[in-house]
Every structure is written in C-alpha cells, then in structure tokens.
PDB file of N, CA and C in Angstrom:
ATOM      1  N   MET A  12      -4.406   8.730  -1.539  1.00 64.00           N
ATOM      2  CA  MET A  12      -5.150   8.147  -2.655  1.00 64.00           C
ATOM      3  C   MET A  12      -5.181   9.093  -3.852  1.00 64.00           C
ATOM      4  N   ASP A  13      -5.425  10.378  -3.581  1.00 80.00           N
ATOM      5  CA  ASP A  13      -5.468  11.336  -4.687  1.00 80.00           C
ATOM      6  C   ASP A  13      -4.138  11.391  -5.420  1.00 80.00           C
ATOM      7  N   ASN A  14      -3.033  11.245  -4.661  1.00 89.00           N
ATOM      8  CA  ASN A  14      -1.722  11.285  -5.289  1.00 89.00           C
ATOM      9  C   ASN A  14      -1.552  10.142  -6.282  1.00 89.00           C
ATOM     10  N   ILE A  15      -1.986   8.955  -5.893  1.00 87.00           N
ATOM     11  CA  ILE A  15      -1.871   7.796  -6.775  1.00 87.00           C
ATOM     12  C   ILE A  15      -2.731   8.002  -8.011  1.00 87.00           C
ATOM     13  N   ARG A  16      -3.972   8.427  -7.810  1.00 90.00           N
ATOM     14  CA  ARG A  16      -4.881   8.669  -8.942  1.00 90.00           C
ATOM     15  C   ARG A  16      -4.293   9.715  -9.884  1.00 90.00           C
ATOM     16  N   ASN A  17      -3.835  10.826  -9.310  1.00 93.00           N
ATOM     17  CA  ASN A  17      -3.295  11.910 -10.142  1.00 93.00           C
ATOM     18  C   ASN A  17      -2.031  11.474 -10.873  1.00 93.00           C
ATOM     19  N   GLU A  18      -1.198  10.689 -10.199  1.00 93.00           N
ATOM     20  CA  GLU A  18       0.026  10.209 -10.825  1.00 93.00           C
ATOM     21  C   GLU A  18      -0.281   9.314 -12.025  1.00 93.00           C
ATOM     22  N   ILE A  19      -1.182   8.367 -11.827  1.00 94.00           N
ATOM     23  CA  ILE A  19      -1.543   7.450 -12.918  1.00 94.00           C
ATOM     24  C   ILE A  19      -2.204   8.218 -14.058  1.00 94.00           C
ATOM     25  N   LYS A  20      -3.134   9.119 -13.718  1.00 93.00           N
ATOM     26  CA  LYS A  20      -3.818   9.886 -14.764  1.00 93.00           C
ATOM     27  C   LYS A  20      -2.838  10.781 -15.530  1.00 93.00           C
ATOM     28  N   SER A  21      -1.835  11.324 -14.848  1.00 95.00           N
ATOM     29  CA  SER A  21      -0.869  12.176 -15.549  1.00 95.00           C
ATOM     30  C   SER A  21      -0.008  11.358 -16.504  1.00 95.00           C
ATOM     31  N   TYR A  22       0.366  10.137 -16.092  1.00 95.00           N
ATOM     32  CA  TYR A  22       1.119   9.265 -17.007  1.00 95.00           C
ATOM     33  C   TYR A  22       0.269   8.886 -18.216  1.00 95.00           C
ATOM     34  N   ILE A  23      -1.005   8.620 -17.981  1.00 95.00           N
ATOM     35  CA  ILE A  23      -1.911   8.287 -19.089  1.00 95.00           C
ATOM     36  C   ILE A  23      -2.004   9.471 -20.050  1.00 95.00           C
ATOM     37  N   ALA A  24      -2.228  10.660 -19.510  1.00 94.00           N
ATOM     38  CA  ALA A  24      -2.352  11.858 -20.350  1.00 94.00           C
ATOM     39  C   ALA A  24      -1.062  12.129 -21.121  1.00 94.00           C
ATOM     40  N   ALA A  25       0.080  12.006 -20.450  1.00 95.00           N
ATOM     41  CA  ALA A  25       1.373  12.273 -21.093  1.00 95.00           C
ATOM     42  C   ALA A  25       1.667  11.272 -22.204  1.00 95.00           C
ATOM     43  N   SER A  26       1.112  10.089 -22.090  1.00 96.00           N
ATOM     44  CA  SER A  26       1.373   9.044 -23.085  1.00 96.00           C
ATOM     45  C   SER A  26       0.532   9.218 -24.341  1.00 96.00           C
ATOM     46  N   GLY A  27      -0.495  10.066 -24.264  1.00 96.00           N
ATOM     47  CA  GLY A  27      -1.359  10.282 -25.417  1.00 96.00           C
ATOM     48  C   GLY A  27      -2.511   9.284 -25.514  1.00 96.00           C
ATOM     49  N   TRP A  28      -2.623   8.398 -24.548  1.00 96.00           N
ATOM     50  CA  TRP A  28      -3.717   7.422 -24.525  1.00 96.00           C
ATOM     51  C   TRP A  28      -4.906   8.004 -23.776  1.00 96.00           C
ATOM     52  N   SER A  29      -6.092   7.489 -24.084  1.00 95.00           N
ATOM     53  CA  SER A  29      -7.272   7.818 -23.285  1.00 95.00           C
ATOM     54  C   SER A  29      -7.627   6.592 -22.457  1.00 95.00           C
ATOM     55  N   LEU A  30      -8.357   6.794 -21.385  1.00 95.00           N
ATOM     56  CA  LEU A  30      -8.774   5.674 -20.540  1.00 95.00           C
ATOM     57  C   LEU A  30      -9.645   4.703 -21.336  1.00 95.00           C
ATOM     58  N   VAL A  31     -10.450   5.219 -22.230  1.00 96.00           N
ATOM     59  CA  VAL A  31     -11.305   4.375 -23.072  1.00 96.00           C
ATOM     60  C   VAL A  31     -10.452   3.441 -23.929  1.00 96.00           C
ATOM     61  N   ASP A  32      -9.402   3.987 -24.534  1.00 97.00           N
ATOM     62  CA  ASP A  32      -8.515   3.171 -25.379  1.00 97.00           C
ATOM     63  C   ASP A  32      -7.732   2.154 -24.559  1.00 97.00           C
ATOM     64  N   ILE A  33      -7.289   2.576 -23.370  1.00 97.00           N
ATOM     65  CA  ILE A  33      -6.551   1.658 -22.500  1.00 97.00           C
ATOM     66  C   ILE A  33      -7.428   0.482 -22.095  1.00 97.00           C
ATOM     67  N   VAL A  34      -8.660   0.770 -21.703  1.00 97.00           N
ATOM     68  CA  VAL A  34      -9.573  -0.295 -21.278  1.00 97.00           C
ATOM     69  C   VAL A  34      -9.882  -1.232 -22.445  1.00 97.00           C
ATOM     70  N   ALA A  35     -10.037  -0.682 -23.643  1.00 97.00           N
ATOM     71  CA  ALA A  35     -10.269  -1.531 -24.819  1.00 97.00           C
ATOM     72  C   ALA A  35      -9.095  -2.486 -25.014  1.00 97.00           C
ATOM     73  N   LYS A  36      -7.881  -1.978 -24.852  1.00 97.00           N
ATOM     74  CA  LYS A  36      -6.678  -2.814 -24.984  1.00 97.00           C
ATOM     75  C   LYS A  36      -6.616  -3.856 -23.864  1.00 97.00           C
ATOM     76  N   MET A  37      -6.962  -3.458 -22.644  1.00 96.00           N
ATOM     77  CA  MET A  37      -6.981  -4.394 -21.513  1.00 96.00           C
ATOM     78  C   MET A  37      -7.958  -5.540 -21.791  1.00 96.00           C
ATOM     79  N   ASN A  38      -9.101  -5.203 -22.333  1.00 97.00           N
ATOM     80  CA  ASN A  38     -10.144  -6.195 -22.558  1.00 97.00           C
ATOM     81  C   ASN A  38      -9.809  -7.179 -23.675  1.00 97.00           C
ATOM     82  N   GLU A  39      -8.875  -6.808 -24.558  1.00 96.00           N
ATOM     83  CA  GLU A  39      -8.477  -7.710 -25.650  1.00 96.00           C
ATOM     84  C   GLU A  39      -7.923  -9.029 -25.122  1.00 96.00           C
ATOM     85  N   SER A  40      -7.238  -8.973 -23.982  1.00 91.00           N
ATOM     86  CA  SER A  40      -6.602 -10.172 -23.453  1.00 91.00           C
ATOM     87  C   SER A  40      -7.361 -10.779 -22.273  1.00 91.00           C
ATOM     88  N   ARG A  41      -8.585 -10.343 -22.074  1.00 93.00           N
ATOM     89  CA  ARG A  41      -9.387 -10.844 -20.954  1.00 93.00           C
ATOM     90  C   ARG A  41     -10.582 -11.641 -21.462  1.00 93.00           C
ATOM     91  N   SER A  42     -10.989 -12.599 -20.647  1.00 95.00           N
ATOM     92  CA  SER A  42     -12.208 -13.334 -20.985  1.00 95.00           C
ATOM     93  C   SER A  42     -13.395 -12.390 -20.800  1.00 95.00           C
ATOM     94  N   GLU A  43     -14.515 -12.768 -21.365  1.00 94.00           N
ATOM     95  CA  GLU A  43     -15.691 -11.900 -21.296  1.00 94.00           C
ATOM     96  C   GLU A  43     -16.088 -11.603 -19.851  1.00 94.00           C
ATOM     97  N   SER A  44     -15.934 -12.579 -18.976  1.00 95.00           N
ATOM     98  CA  SER A  44     -16.337 -12.388 -17.573  1.00 95.00           C
ATOM     99  C   SER A  44     -15.364 -11.486 -16.808  1.00 95.00           C
ATOM    100  N   GLU A  45     -14.162 -11.299 -17.336  1.00 94.00           N
ATOM    101  CA  GLU A  45     -13.151 -10.481 -16.656  1.00 94.00           C
ATOM    102  C   GLU A  45     -13.013  -9.085 -17.250  1.00 94.00           C
ATOM    103  N   GLN A  46     -13.844  -8.768 -18.231  1.00 97.00           N
ATOM    104  CA  GLN A  46     -13.716  -7.468 -18.888  1.00 97.00           C
ATOM    105  C   GLN A  46     -14.154  -6.346 -17.952  1.00 97.00           C
ATOM    106  N   THR A  47     -13.615  -5.155 -18.214  1.00 97.00           N
ATOM    107  CA  THR A  47     -13.893  -4.000 -17.375  1.00 97.00           C
ATOM    108  C   THR A  47     -14.375  -2.838 -18.236  1.00 97.00           C
ATOM    109  N   THR A  48     -14.676  -1.728 -17.597  1.00 97.00           N
ATOM    110  CA  THR A  48     -15.149  -0.539 -18.304  1.00 97.00           C
ATOM    111  C   THR A  48     -14.309   0.665 -17.870  1.00 97.00           C
ATOM    112  N   PRO A  49     -14.270   1.704 -18.694  1.00 96.00           N
ATOM    113  CA  PRO A  49     -13.548   2.920 -18.279  1.00 96.00           C
ATOM    114  C   PRO A  49     -14.090   3.472 -16.951  1.00 96.00           C
ATOM    115  N   GLN A  50     -15.397   3.405 -16.767  1.00 97.00           N
ATOM    116  CA  GLN A  50     -16.001   3.907 -15.528  1.00 97.00           C
ATOM    117  C   GLN A  50     -15.521   3.104 -14.325  1.00 97.00           C
ATOM    118  N   ASN A  51     -15.404   1.786 -14.484  1.00 97.00           N
ATOM    119  CA  ASN A  51     -14.952   0.923 -13.400  1.00 97.00           C
ATOM    120  C   ASN A  51     -13.511   1.271 -13.003  1.00 97.00           C
ATOM    121  N   ILE A  52     -12.639   1.420 -13.999  1.00 96.00           N
ATOM    122  CA  ILE A  52     -11.243   1.762 -13.718  1.00 96.00           C
ATOM    123  C   ILE A  52     -11.162   3.157 -13.094  1.00 96.00           C
ATOM    124  N   SER A  53     -11.928   4.095 -13.602  1.00 94.00           N
ATOM    125  CA  SER A  53     -11.947   5.450 -13.055  1.00 94.00           C
ATOM    126  C   SER A  53     -12.404   5.440 -11.597  1.00 94.00           C
ATOM    127  N   ASN A  54     -13.438   4.664 -11.294  1.00 95.00           N
ATOM    128  CA  ASN A  54     -13.926   4.556  -9.915  1.00 95.00           C
ATOM    129  C   ASN A  54     -12.864   3.948  -9.002  1.00 95.00           C
ATOM    130  N   LYS A  55     -12.170   2.920  -9.498  1.00 95.00           N
ATOM    131  CA  LYS A  55     -11.106   2.294  -8.702  1.00 95.00           C
ATOM    132  C   LYS A  55      -9.991   3.296  -8.418  1.00 95.00           C
ATOM    133  N   LEU A  56      -9.638   4.107  -9.400  1.00 94.00           N
ATOM    134  CA  LEU A  56      -8.610   5.130  -9.196  1.00 94.00           C
ATOM    135  C   LEU A  56      -9.069   6.154  -8.160  1.00 94.00           C
ATOM    136  N   THR A  57     -10.322   6.574  -8.251  1.00 92.00           N
ATOM    137  CA  THR A  57     -10.862   7.572  -7.326  1.00 92.00           C
ATOM    138  C   THR A  57     -10.904   7.031  -5.895  1.00 92.00           C
ATOM    139  N   ARG A  58     -11.319   5.771  -5.756  1.00 93.00           N
ATOM    140  CA  ARG A  58     -11.431   5.158  -4.420  1.00 93.00           C
ATOM    141  C   ARG A  58     -10.095   4.625  -3.897  1.00 93.00           C
ATOM    142  N   GLY A  59      -9.115   4.516  -4.785  1.00 91.00           N
ATOM    143  CA  GLY A  59      -7.831   3.953  -4.382  1.00 91.00           C
ATOM    144  C   GLY A  59      -7.875   2.450  -4.215  1.00 91.00           C
ATOM    145  N   THR A  60      -8.760   1.794  -4.966  1.00 95.00           N
ATOM    146  CA  THR A  60      -8.923   0.344  -4.838  1.00 95.00           C
ATOM    147  C   THR A  60      -8.435  -0.418  -6.067  1.00 95.00           C
ATOM    148  N   ILE A  61      -7.701   0.263  -6.940  1.00 95.00           N
ATOM    149  CA  ILE A  61      -7.203  -0.409  -8.147  1.00 95.00           C
ATOM    150  C   ILE A  61      -6.125  -1.419  -7.748  1.00 95.00           C
ATOM    151  N   LYS A  62      -6.132  -2.565  -8.393  1.00 95.00           N
ATOM    152  CA  LYS A  62      -5.151  -3.609  -8.093  1.00 95.00           C
ATOM    153  C   LYS A  62      -3.801  -3.239  -8.707  1.00 95.00           C
ATOM    154  N   TYR A  63      -2.752  -3.668  -8.027  1.00 95.00           N
ATOM    155  CA  TYR A  63      -1.394  -3.442  -8.537  1.00 95.00           C
ATOM    156  C   TYR A  63      -1.246  -4.081  -9.915  1.00 95.00           C
ATOM    157  N   SER A  64      -1.841  -5.247 -10.103  1.00 95.00           N
ATOM    158  CA  SER A  64      -1.757  -5.928 -11.404  1.00 95.00           C
ATOM    159  C   SER A  64      -2.406  -5.092 -12.503  1.00 95.00           C
ATOM    160  N   GLU A  65      -3.474  -4.372 -12.175  1.00 96.00           N
ATOM    161  CA  GLU A  65      -4.132  -3.508 -13.155  1.00 96.00           C
ATOM    162  C   GLU A  65      -3.269  -2.288 -13.463  1.00 96.00           C
ATOM    163  N   VAL A  66      -2.612  -1.753 -12.442  1.00 96.00           N
ATOM    164  CA  VAL A  66      -1.712  -0.610 -12.654  1.00 96.00           C
ATOM    165  C   VAL A  66      -0.555  -1.030 -13.551  1.00 96.00           C
ATOM    166  N   LYS A  67       0.015  -2.218 -13.290  1.00 96.00           N
ATOM    167  CA  LYS A  67       1.104  -2.720 -14.132  1.00 96.00           C
ATOM    168  C   LYS A  67       0.629  -2.903 -15.571  1.00 96.00           C
ATOM    169  N   GLU A  68      -0.578  -3.406 -15.732  1.00 96.00           N
ATOM    170  CA  GLU A  68      -1.136  -3.617 -17.072  1.00 96.00           C
ATOM    171  C   GLU A  68      -1.299  -2.280 -17.800  1.00 96.00           C
ATOM    172  N   ILE A  69      -1.810  -1.282 -17.106  1.00 97.00           N
ATOM    173  CA  ILE A  69      -1.971   0.050 -17.695  1.00 97.00           C
ATOM    174  C   ILE A  69      -0.607   0.610 -18.084  1.00 97.00           C
ATOM    175  N   ALA A  70       0.370   0.500 -17.181  1.00 97.00           N
ATOM    176  CA  ALA A  70       1.714   1.013 -17.458  1.00 97.00           C
ATOM    177  C   ALA A  70       2.298   0.363 -18.708  1.00 97.00           C
ATOM    178  N   GLU A  71       2.133  -0.942 -18.809  1.00 97.00           N
ATOM    179  CA  GLU A  71       2.662  -1.667 -19.969  1.00 97.00           C
ATOM    180  C   GLU A  71       2.005  -1.199 -21.264  1.00 97.00           C
ATOM    181  N   ILE A  72       0.696  -1.004 -21.227  1.00 97.00           N
ATOM    182  CA  ILE A  72      -0.047  -0.569 -22.416  1.00 97.00           C
ATOM    183  C   ILE A  72       0.446   0.796 -22.895  1.00 97.00           C
ATOM    184  N   ILE A  73       0.693   1.711 -21.961  1.00 97.00           N
ATOM    185  CA  ILE A  73       1.086   3.065 -22.363  1.00 97.00           C
ATOM    186  C   ILE A  73       2.597   3.224 -22.512  1.00 97.00           C
ATOM    187  N   GLY A  74       3.312   2.103 -22.397  1.00 96.00           N
ATOM    188  CA  GLY A  74       4.741   2.120 -22.686  1.00 96.00           C
ATOM    189  C   GLY A  74       5.637   2.453 -21.507  1.00 96.00           C
ATOM    190  N   PHE A  75       5.154   2.174 -20.303  1.00 95.00           N
ATOM    191  CA  PHE A  75       5.957   2.421 -19.110  1.00 95.00           C
ATOM    192  C   PHE A  75       6.248   1.111 -18.393  1.00 95.00           C
ATOM    193  N   LYS A  76       7.276   1.146 -17.577  1.00 94.00           N
ATOM    194  CA  LYS A  76       7.633   0.006 -16.741  1.00 94.00           C
ATOM    195  C   LYS A  76       7.739   0.531 -15.316  1.00 94.00           C
ATOM    196  N   ILE A  77       7.094  -0.143 -14.391  1.00 95.00           N
ATOM    197  CA  ILE A  77       7.159   0.267 -12.987  1.00 95.00           C
ATOM    198  C   ILE A  77       8.416  -0.339 -12.378  1.00 95.00           C
ATOM    199  N   THR A  78       9.234   0.495 -11.781  1.00 96.00           N
ATOM    200  CA  THR A  78      10.444  -0.005 -11.125  1.00 96.00           C
ATOM    201  C   THR A  78      10.439   0.437  -9.672  1.00 96.00           C
ATOM    202  N   TRP A  79      11.030  -0.381  -8.846  1.00 95.00           N
ATOM    203  CA  TRP A  79      11.155  -0.069  -7.432  1.00 95.00           C
ATOM    204  C   TRP A  79      12.585   0.363  -7.173  1.00 95.00           C
ATOM    205  N   VAL A  80      12.742   1.516  -6.550  1.00 97.00           N
ATOM    206  CA  VAL A  80      14.071   2.042  -6.263  1.00 97.00           C
ATOM    207  C   VAL A  80      14.179   2.224  -4.759  1.00 97.00           C
ATOM    208  N   LYS A  81      15.191   1.609  -4.177  1.00 97.00           N
ATOM    209  CA  LYS A  81      15.400   1.731  -2.738  1.00 97.00           C
ATOM    210  C   LYS A  81      15.820   3.152  -2.396  1.00 97.00           C
ATOM    211  N   GLU A  82      15.191   3.724  -1.383  1.00 93.00           N
ATOM    212  CA  GLU A  82      15.521   5.100  -0.961  1.00 93.00           C
ATOM    213  C   GLU A  82      16.686   5.100  -0.004  1.00 93.00           C
TER     214      GLU A  82
END
C-alpha cells in the first residue's frame, strides 16, 4: 500500500500539481453529491482504498496516461 501511495504522490509532486488543485479539478466535472476533498483522497491513498477510476482521473489531470505492460 505504501508503494502505491508513494508512487502516486511522487507523480503528483513531479508534475507540479498539488493535491488541493487536483481535487478542485476533479470536482469541476462531478455533481455536488460526488465531490471529494483533499483529505478524503489523502486518506484513501494512505489506506490503499483509492479507486482505480480515481487514480486514472488523477493521472489524466496531471498529464499522465496509465499503461499496462506485460512482463
């Protein structure tokens, strides 16, 4: 879990975005009932309970694309 959290946080940091800015961007396309907070996303990262769809959304916002490569 820590690896996933650290990996996502390092991509966020390298992109120059803050979690606050990312969440604001996420909330632009969400209904009021589906909006989230930086604390909520941070807690999900810490617990390892973040949804794949949320990770993809974060990646897209910061200019990344998640690809699967067969080992």
